[in-house]
mmCIF file of C-alpha atoms in Angstrom:
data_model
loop_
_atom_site.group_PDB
_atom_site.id
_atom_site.type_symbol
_atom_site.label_atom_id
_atom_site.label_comp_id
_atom_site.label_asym_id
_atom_site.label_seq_id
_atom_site.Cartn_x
_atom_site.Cartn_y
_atom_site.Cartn_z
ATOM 1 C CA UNK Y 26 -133.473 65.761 -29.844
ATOM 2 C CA UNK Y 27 -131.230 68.023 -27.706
ATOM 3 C CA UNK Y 28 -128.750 65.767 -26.133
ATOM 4 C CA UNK Y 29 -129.049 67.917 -23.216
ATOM 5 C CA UNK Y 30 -132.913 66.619 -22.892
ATOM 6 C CA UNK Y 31 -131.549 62.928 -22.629
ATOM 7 C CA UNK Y 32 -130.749 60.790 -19.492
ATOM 8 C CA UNK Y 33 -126.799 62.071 -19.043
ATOM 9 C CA UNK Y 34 -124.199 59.987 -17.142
ATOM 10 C CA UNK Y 35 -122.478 61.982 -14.628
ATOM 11 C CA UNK Y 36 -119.801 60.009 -13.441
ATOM 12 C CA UNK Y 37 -117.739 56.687 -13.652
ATOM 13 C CA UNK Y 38 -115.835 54.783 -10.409
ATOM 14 C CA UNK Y 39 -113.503 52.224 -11.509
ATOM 15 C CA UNK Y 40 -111.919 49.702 -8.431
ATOM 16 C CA UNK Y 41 -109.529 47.532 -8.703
ATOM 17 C CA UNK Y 42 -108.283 45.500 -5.658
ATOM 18 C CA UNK Y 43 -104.773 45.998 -3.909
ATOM 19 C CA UNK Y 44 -103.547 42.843 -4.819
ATOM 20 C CA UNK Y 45 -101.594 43.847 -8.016
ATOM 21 C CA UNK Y 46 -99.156 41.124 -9.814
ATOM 22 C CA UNK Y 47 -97.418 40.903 -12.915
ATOM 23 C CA UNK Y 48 -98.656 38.424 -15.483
ATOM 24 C CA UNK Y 49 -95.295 36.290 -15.870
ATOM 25 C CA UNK Y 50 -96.003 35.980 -11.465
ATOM 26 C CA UNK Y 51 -99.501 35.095 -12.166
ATOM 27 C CA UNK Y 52 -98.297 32.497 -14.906
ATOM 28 C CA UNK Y 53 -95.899 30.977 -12.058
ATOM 29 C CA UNK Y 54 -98.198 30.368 -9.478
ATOM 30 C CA UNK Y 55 -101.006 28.647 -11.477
ATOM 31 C CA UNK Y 56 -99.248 26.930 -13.854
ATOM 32 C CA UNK Y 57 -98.755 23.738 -10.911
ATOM 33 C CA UNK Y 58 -102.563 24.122 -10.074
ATOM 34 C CA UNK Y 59 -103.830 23.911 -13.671
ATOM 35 C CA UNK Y 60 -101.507 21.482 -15.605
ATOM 36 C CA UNK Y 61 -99.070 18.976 -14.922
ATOM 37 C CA UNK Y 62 -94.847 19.628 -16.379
ATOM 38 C CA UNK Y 63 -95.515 19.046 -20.209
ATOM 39 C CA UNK Y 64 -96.745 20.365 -23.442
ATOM 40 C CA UNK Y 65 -100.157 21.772 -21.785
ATOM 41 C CA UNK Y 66 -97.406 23.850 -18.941
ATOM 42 C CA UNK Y 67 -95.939 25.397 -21.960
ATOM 43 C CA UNK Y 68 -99.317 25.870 -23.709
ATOM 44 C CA UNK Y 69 -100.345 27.684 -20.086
ATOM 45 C CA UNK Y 70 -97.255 29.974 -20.229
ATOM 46 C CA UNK Y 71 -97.512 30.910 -24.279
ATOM 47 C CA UNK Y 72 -101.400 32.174 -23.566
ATOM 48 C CA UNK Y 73 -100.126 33.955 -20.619
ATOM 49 C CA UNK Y 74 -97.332 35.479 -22.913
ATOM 50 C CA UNK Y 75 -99.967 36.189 -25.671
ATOM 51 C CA UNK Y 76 -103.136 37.568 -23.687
ATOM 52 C CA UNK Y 77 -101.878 41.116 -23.904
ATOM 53 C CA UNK Y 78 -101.938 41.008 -20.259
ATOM 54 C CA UNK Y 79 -98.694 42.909 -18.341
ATOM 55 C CA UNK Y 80 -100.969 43.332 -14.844
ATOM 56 C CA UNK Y 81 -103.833 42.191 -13.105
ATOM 57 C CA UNK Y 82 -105.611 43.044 -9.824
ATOM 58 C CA UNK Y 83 -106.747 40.122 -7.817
ATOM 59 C CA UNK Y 84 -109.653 39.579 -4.571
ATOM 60 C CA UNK Y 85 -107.184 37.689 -2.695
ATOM 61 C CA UNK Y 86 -103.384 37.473 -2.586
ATOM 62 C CA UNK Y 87 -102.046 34.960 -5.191
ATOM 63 C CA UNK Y 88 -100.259 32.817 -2.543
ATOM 64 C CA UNK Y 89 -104.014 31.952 -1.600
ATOM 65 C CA UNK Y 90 -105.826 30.637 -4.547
ATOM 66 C CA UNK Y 91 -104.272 27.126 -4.365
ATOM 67 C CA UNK Y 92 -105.891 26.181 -1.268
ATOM 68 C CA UNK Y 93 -109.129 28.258 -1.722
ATOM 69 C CA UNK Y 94 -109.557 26.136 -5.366
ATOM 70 C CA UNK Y 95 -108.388 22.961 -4.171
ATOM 71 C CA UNK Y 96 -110.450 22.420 -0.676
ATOM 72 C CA UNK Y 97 -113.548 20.199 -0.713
ATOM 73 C CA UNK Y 98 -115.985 23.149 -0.151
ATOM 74 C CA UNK Y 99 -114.234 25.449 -2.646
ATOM 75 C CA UNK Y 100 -117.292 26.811 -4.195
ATOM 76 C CA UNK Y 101 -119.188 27.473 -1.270
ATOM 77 C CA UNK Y 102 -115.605 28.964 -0.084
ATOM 78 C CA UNK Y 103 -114.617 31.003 -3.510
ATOM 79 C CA UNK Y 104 -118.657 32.239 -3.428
ATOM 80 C CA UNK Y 105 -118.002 33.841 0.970
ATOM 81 C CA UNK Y 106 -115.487 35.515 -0.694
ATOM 82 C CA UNK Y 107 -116.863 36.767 -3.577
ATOM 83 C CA UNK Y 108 -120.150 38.116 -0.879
ATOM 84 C CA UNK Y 109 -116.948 39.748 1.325
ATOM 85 C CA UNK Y 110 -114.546 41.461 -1.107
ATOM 86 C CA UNK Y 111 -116.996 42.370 -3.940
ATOM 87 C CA UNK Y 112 -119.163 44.350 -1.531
ATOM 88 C CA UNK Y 113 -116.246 46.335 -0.113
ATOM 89 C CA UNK Y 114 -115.274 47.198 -3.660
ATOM 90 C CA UNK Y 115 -118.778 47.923 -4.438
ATOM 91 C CA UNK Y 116 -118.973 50.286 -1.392
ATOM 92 C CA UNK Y 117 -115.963 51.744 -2.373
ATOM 93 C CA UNK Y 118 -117.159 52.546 -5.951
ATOM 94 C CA UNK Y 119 -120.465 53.701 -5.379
ATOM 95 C CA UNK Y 120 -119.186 56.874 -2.987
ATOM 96 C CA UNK Y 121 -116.481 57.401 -5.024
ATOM 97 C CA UNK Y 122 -119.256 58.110 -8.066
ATOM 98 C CA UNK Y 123 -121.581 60.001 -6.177
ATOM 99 C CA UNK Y 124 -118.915 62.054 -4.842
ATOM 100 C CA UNK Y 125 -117.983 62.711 -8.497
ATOM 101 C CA UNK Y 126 -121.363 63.143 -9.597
ATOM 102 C CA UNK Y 127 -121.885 65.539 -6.325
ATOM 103 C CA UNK Y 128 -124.873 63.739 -5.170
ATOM 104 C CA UNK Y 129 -125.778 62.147 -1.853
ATOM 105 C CA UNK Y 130 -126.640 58.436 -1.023
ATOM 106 C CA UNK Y 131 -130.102 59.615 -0.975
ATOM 107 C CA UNK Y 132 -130.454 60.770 -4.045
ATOM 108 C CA UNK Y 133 -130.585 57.465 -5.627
ATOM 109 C CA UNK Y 134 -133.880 56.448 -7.224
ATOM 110 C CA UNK Y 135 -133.010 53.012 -9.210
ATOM 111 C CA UNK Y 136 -129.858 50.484 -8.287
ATOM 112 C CA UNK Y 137 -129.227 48.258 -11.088
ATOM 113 C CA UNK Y 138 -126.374 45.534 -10.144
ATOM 114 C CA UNK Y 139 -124.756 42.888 -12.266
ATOM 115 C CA UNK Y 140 -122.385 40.306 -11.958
ATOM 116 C CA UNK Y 141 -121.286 37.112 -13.411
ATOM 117 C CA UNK Y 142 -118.944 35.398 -10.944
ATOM 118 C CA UNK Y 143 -120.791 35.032 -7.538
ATOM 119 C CA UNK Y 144 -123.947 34.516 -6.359
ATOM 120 C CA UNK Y 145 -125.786 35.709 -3.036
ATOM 121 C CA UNK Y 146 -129.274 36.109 -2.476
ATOM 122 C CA UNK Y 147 -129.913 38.848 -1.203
ATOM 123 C CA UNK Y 148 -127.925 40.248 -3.647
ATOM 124 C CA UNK Y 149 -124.743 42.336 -2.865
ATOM 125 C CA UNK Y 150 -127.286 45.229 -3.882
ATOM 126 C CA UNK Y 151 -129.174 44.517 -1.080
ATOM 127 C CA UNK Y 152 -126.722 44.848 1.394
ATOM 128 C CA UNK Y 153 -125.463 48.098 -0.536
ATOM 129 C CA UNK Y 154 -128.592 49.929 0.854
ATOM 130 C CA UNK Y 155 -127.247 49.196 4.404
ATOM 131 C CA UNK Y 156 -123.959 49.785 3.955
ATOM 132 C CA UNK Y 157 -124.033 53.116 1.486
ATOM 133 C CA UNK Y 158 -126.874 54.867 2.870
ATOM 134 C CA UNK Y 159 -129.156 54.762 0.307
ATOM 135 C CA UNK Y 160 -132.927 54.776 0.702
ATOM 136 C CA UNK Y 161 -134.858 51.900 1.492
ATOM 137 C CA UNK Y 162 -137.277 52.775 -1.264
ATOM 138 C CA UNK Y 163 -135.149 52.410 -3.798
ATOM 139 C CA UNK Y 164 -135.729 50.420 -6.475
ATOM 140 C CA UNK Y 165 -133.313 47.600 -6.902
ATOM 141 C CA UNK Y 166 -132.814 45.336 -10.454
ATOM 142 C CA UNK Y 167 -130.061 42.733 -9.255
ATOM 143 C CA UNK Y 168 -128.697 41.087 -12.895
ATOM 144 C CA UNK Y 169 -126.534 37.527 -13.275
ATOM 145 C CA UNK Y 170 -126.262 36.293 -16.911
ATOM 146 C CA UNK Y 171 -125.261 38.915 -19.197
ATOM 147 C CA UNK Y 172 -121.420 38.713 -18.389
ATOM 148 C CA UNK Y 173 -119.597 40.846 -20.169
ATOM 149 C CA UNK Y 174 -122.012 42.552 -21.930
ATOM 150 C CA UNK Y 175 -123.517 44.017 -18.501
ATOM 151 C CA UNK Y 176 -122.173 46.820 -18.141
ATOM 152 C CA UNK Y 177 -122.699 48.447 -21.640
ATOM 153 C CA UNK Y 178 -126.369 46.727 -21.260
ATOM 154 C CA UNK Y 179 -126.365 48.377 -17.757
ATOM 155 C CA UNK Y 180 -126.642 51.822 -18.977
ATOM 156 C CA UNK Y 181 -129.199 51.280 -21.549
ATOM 157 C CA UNK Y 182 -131.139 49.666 -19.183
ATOM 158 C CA UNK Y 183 -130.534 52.794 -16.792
ATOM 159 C CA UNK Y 184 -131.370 55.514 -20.394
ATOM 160 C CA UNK Y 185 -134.872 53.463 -20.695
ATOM 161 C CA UNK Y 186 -135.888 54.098 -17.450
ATOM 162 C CA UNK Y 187 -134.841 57.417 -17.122
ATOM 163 C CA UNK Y 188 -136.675 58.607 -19.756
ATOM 164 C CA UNK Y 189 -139.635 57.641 -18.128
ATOM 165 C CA UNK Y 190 -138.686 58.942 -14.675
ATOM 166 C CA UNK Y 191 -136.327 63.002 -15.984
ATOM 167 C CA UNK Y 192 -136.270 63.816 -12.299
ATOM 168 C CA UNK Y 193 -134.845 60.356 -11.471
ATOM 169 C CA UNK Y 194 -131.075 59.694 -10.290
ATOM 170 C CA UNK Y 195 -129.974 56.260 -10.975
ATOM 171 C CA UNK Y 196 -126.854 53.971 -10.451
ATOM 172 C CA UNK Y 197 -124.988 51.503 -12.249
ATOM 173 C CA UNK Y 198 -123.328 48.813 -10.168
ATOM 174 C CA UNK Y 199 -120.783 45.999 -11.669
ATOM 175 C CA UNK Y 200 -118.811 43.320 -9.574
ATOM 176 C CA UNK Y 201 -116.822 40.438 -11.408
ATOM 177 C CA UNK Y 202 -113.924 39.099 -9.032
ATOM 178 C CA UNK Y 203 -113.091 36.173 -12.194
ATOM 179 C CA UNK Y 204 -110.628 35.110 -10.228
ATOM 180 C CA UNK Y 205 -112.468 32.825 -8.187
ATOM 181 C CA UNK Y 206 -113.707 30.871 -10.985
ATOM 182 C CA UNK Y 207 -110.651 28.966 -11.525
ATOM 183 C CA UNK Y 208 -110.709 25.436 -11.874
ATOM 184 C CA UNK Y 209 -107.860 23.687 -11.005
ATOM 185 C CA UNK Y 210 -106.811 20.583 -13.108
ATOM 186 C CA UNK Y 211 -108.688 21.898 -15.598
ATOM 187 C CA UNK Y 212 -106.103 22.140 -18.609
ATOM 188 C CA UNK Y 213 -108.951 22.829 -21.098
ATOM 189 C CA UNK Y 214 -107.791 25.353 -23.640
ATOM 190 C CA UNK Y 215 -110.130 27.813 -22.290
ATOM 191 C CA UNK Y 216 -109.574 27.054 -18.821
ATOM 192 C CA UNK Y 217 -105.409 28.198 -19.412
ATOM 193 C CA UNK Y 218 -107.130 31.223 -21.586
ATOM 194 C CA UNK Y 219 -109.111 32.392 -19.150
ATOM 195 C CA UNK Y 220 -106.452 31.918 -16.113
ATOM 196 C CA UNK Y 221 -104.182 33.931 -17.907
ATOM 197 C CA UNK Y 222 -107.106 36.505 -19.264
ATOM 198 C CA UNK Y 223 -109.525 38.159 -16.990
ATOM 199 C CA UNK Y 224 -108.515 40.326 -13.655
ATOM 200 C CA UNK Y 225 -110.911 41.321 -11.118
ATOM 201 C CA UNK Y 226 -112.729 44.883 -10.465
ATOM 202 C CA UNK Y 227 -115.667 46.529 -9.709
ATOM 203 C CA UNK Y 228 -117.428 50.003 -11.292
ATOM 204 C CA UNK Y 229 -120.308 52.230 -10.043
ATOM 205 C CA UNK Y 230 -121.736 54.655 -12.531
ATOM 206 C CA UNK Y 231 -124.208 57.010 -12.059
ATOM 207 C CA UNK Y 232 -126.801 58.290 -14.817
ATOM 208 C CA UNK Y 233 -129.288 61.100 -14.382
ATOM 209 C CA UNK Y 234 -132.800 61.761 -16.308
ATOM 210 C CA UNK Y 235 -132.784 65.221 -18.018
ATOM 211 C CA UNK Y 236 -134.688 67.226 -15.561
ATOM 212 C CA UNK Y 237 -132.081 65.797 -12.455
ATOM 213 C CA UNK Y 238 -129.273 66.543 -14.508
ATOM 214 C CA UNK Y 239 -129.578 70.074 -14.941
ATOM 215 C CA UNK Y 240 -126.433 71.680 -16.058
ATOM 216 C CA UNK Y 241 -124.017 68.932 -14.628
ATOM 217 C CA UNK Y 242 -121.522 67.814 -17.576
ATOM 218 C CA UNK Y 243 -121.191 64.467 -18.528
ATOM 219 C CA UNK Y 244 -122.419 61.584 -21.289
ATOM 220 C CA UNK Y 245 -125.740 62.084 -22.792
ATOM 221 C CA UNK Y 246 -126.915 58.575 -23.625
ATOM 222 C CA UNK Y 247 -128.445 59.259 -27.471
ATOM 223 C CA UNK Y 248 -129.301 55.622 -28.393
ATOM 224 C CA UNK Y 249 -128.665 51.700 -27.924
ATOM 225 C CA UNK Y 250 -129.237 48.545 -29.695
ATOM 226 C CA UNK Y 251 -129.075 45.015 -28.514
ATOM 227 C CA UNK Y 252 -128.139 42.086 -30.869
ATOM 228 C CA UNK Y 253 -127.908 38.621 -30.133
ATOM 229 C CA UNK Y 254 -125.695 36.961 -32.944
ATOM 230 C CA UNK Y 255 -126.952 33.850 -34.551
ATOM 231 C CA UNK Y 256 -125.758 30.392 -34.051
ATOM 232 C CA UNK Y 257 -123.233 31.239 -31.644
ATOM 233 C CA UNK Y 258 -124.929 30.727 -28.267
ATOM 234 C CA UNK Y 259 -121.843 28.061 -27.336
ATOM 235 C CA UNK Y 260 -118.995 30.762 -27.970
ATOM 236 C CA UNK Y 261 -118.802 32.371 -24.283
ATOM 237 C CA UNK Y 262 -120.299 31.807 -21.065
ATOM 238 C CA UNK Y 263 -120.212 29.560 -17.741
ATOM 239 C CA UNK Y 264 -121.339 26.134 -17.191
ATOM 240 C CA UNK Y 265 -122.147 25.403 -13.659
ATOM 241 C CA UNK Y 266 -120.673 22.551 -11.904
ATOM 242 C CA UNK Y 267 -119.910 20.641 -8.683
ATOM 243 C CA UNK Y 268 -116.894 22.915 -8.157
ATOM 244 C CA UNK Y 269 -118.182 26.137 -9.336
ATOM 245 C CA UNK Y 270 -118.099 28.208 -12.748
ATOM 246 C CA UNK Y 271 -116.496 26.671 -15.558
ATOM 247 C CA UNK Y 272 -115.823 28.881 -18.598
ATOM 248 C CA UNK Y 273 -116.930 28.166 -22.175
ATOM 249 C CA UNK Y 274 -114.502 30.720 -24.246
ATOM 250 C CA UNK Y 275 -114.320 29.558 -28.315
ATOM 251 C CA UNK Y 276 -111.687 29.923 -30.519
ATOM 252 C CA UNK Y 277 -114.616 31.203 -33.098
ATOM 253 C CA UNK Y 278 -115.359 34.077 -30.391
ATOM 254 C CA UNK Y 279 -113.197 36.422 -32.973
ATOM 255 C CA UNK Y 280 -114.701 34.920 -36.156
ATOM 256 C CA UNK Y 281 -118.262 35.383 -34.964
ATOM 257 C CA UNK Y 282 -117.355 38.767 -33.851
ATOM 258 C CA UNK Y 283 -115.852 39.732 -37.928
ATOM 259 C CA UNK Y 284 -118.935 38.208 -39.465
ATOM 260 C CA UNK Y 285 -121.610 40.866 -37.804
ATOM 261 C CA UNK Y 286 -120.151 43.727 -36.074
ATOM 262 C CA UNK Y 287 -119.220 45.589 -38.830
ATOM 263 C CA UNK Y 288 -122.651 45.405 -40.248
ATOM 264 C CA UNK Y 289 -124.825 45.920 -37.705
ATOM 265 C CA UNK Y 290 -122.565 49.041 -35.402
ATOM 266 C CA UNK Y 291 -122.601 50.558 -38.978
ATOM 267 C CA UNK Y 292 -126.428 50.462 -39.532
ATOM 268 C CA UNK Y 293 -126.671 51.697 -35.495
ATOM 269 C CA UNK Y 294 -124.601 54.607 -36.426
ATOM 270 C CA UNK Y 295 -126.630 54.991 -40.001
ATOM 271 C CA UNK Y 296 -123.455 57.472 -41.132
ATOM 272 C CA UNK Y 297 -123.054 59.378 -38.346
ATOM 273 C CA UNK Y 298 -119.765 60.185 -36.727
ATOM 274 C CA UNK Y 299 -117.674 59.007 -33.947
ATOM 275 C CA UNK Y 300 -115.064 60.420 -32.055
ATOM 276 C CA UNK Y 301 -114.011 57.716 -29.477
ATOM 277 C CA UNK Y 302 -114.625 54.020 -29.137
ATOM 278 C CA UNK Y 303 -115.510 52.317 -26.034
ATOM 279 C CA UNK Y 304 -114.780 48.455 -26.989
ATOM 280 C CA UNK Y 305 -115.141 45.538 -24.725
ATOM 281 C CA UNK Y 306 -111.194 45.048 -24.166
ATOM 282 C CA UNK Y 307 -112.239 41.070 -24.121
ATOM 283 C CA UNK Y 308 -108.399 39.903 -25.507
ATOM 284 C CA UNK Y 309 -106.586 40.513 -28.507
ATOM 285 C CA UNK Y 310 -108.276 38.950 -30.779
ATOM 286 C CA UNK Y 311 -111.635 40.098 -29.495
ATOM 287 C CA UNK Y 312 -110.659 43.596 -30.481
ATOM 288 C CA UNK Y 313 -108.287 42.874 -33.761
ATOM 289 C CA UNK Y 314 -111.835 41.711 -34.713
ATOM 290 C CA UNK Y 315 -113.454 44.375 -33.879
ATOM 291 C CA UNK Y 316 -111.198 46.851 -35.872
ATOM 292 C CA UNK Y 317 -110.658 44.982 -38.927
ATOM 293 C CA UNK Y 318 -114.803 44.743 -39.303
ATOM 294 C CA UNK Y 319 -114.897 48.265 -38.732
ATOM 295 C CA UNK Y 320 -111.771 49.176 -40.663
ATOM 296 C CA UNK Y 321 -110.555 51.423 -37.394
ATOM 297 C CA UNK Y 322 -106.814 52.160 -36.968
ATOM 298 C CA UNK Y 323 -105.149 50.983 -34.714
ATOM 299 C CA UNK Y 324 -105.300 54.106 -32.362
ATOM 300 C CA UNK Y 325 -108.852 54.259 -32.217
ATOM 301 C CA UNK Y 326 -108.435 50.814 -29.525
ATOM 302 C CA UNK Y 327 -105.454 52.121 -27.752
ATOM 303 C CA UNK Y 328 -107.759 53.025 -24.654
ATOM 304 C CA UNK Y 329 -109.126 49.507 -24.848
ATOM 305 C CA UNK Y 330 -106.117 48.096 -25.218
ATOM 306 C CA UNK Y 331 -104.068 49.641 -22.583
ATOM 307 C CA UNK Y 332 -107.038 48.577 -20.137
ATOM 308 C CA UNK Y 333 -106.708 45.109 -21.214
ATOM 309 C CA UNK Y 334 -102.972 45.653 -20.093
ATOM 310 C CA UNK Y 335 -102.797 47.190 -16.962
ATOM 311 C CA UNK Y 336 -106.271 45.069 -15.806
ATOM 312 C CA UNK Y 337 -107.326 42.178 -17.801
ATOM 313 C CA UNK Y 338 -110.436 41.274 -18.917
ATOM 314 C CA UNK Y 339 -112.863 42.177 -15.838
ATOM 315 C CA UNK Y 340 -116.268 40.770 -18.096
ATOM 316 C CA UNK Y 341 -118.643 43.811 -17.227
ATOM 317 C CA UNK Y 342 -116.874 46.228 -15.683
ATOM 318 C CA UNK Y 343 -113.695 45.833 -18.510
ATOM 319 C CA UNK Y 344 -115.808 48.464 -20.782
ATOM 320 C CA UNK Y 345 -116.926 50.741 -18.191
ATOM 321 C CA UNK Y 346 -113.402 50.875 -17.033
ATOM 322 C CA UNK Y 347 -112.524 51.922 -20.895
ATOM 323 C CA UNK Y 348 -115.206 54.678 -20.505
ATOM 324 C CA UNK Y 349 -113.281 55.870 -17.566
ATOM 325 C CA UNK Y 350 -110.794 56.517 -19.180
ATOM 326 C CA UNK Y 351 -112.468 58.140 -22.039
ATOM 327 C CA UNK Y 352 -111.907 61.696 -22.035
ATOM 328 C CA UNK Y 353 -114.314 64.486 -24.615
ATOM 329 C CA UNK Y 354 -114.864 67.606 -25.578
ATOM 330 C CA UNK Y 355 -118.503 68.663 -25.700
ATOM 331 C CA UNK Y 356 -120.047 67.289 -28.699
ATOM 332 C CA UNK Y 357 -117.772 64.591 -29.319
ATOM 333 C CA UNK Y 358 -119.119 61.335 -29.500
ATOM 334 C CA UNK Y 359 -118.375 57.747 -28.054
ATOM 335 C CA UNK Y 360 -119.270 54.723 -29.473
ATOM 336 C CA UNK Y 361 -119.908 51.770 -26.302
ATOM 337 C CA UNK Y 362 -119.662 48.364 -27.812
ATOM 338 C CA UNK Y 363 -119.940 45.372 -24.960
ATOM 339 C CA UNK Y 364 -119.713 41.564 -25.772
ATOM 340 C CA UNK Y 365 -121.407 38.332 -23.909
ATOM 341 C CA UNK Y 366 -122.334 35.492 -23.779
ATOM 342 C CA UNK Y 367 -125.346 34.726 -26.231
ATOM 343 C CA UNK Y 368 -123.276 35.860 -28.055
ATOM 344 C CA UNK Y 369 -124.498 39.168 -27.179
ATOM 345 C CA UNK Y 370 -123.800 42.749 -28.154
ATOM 346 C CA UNK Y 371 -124.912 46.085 -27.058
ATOM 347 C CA UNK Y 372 -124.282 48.874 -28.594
ATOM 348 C CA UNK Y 373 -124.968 52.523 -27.164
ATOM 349 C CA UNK Y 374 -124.296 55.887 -28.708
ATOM 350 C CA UNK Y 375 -122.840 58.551 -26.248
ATOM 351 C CA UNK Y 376 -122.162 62.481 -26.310
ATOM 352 C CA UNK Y 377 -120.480 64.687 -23.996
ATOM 353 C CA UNK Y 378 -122.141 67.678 -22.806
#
């Protein structure tokens, strides 16, 4: 089929919150909240050192987390903030993308949202419609689970229902502020991983059906697959607890990752080319995995890996920042590969046009 007869997407708003510090400053501050002086301090700071982290972007100022995570009501406390920040960021990157996309609040058809590190009912989605302008019609999917496989997942979702609906506008919207899952005290090896791992962002992306799109340039969505790897359902996710989210982050994450990636993005693709790669930038060794299954070099991650630098991990929104960054001429291709929990991949093959 003519990629130009598929659901296209038009444009791609990656936010990041002001509150910018270095990793080594990061390291500092949360080293006393997480650990006491000892081996498990200097465990804290080497995983810092070794996350391939230089910056992160944070929902509140760093001087704040200590009380936020340590008062009696913290998650009911981390979650008001989560409800106030990440819908400022999501207003910011929804006009931002219809601006690029040239398209009014209006316009909208479909709002898919996803998220992994708050919850609000209604939804931040909800509240969206108020505070974007968009219709009250539209139709809304709200999404919690998926982590960081959301936002690749996201725009499948977005492909299936545009082909049903050509004259349809619809629009991708991811929140993860990580950050306010820390656990204090926690000096659980994943705990000190993930405190020195994921950063905090939002994206908005919009994707039009065929007939919508007319002659605007952008991604044609050409196919996707969804996988969920076997006997690895304990690798990555959240447990839920009296103090909030508490990651579950293996040390097999990598292995599980080398035993069927290569295998199954190879029979997706069935020999066809690719230009770019769009990889979930979920830590080094996520993506040393990732290229050694698919015997990339190592430029083919550089994207993915300078994301991971200047931003962290930011779960759903970490690949759809990488596609922002993604730049094509028509008729190249761009392989999108995200990772969660399940373990879960999704794999979706783009073109420009």
């Amino acid at each position: 089929m003519d990629p130009r007869a598929r659901p296209r997407v038009l444009a791609v708003e990656p936010v990041l919150p002001t509150h910018r510090h270095d990793q080594d400053e990061i390291a500092a501050e949360l080293a006393p909240l997480l650990t006491e002086p000892g081996p498990r301090r200097e465990l804290l700071h080497r995983l810092h050192a070794n996350a391939g982290v230089r910056t992160r972007h944070l929902a509140l100022p760093l001087s704040r987390y200590a009380h936020l995570t340590t008062r009696p009501d913290a998650f009911e406390a981390a979650n008001a903030v989560f409800a106030q920040v990440g819908l400022d960021l999501a207003e910011q990157a929804v006009k931002g993308a219809l601006a690029s996309a040239g398209l009014a609040p209006a316009d909208v058809d479909v709002l898919l949202f996803t998220t992994v590190t708050g919850v609000a009912a209604p939804s931040l989605d909800a509240l969206l419609v108020e505070r974007v302008g968009l219709r009250r019609d539209v139709v809304r999917w709200p999404g919690f689970g998926l982590g960081c496989v959301a936002g690749a997942a996201g725009i499948s979702r977005l492909q299936d229902h545009l082909t049903g609906h050509p004259g349809q506008v619809g629009l991708l919207v991811s929140v993860e502020l990580c950050s306010l899952t820390l656990q204090p005290g926690d000096t659980s090896a994943a705990n000190l991983v993930a405190s020195g791992l994921f950063g905090d962002g939002a994206t908005a992306l919009v994707v039009a059906g065929p007939e919508r799109a007319g002659t605007r340039p952008g991604w044609a969505v050409l196919e996707h697959a969804s996988r969920l790897l076997p006997d690895s359902t304990d690798a990555l996710g959240f447990q839920a607890g009296s103090r909030g989210l508490r990651i579950v982050l293996s040390a097999g994450l990598p292995d599980v990752l080398h035993r069927h990636v290569g295998a199954d993005v190879r029979a997706f693709l069935a020999a066809r080319g690719v230009d770019h790669w769009v990889v979930h930038p979920g830590g080094p060794k996520v993506l040393d995995a990732v290229a050694d299954a698919l015997d990339l070099p190592a430029a083919a991650l550089a994207t993915c890996r300078r994301v991971l630098a200047e931003e962290g991990n930011l779960s759903s929104s970490a690949v759809l920042h990488v596609l922002a960054r993604t730049t094509a001429a028509p008729g190249e291709r761009a392989l999108v590969l995200g990772v969660g929990p399940g373990v879960s991949t999704e794999t979706v093959l783009l073109e420009r046009v």
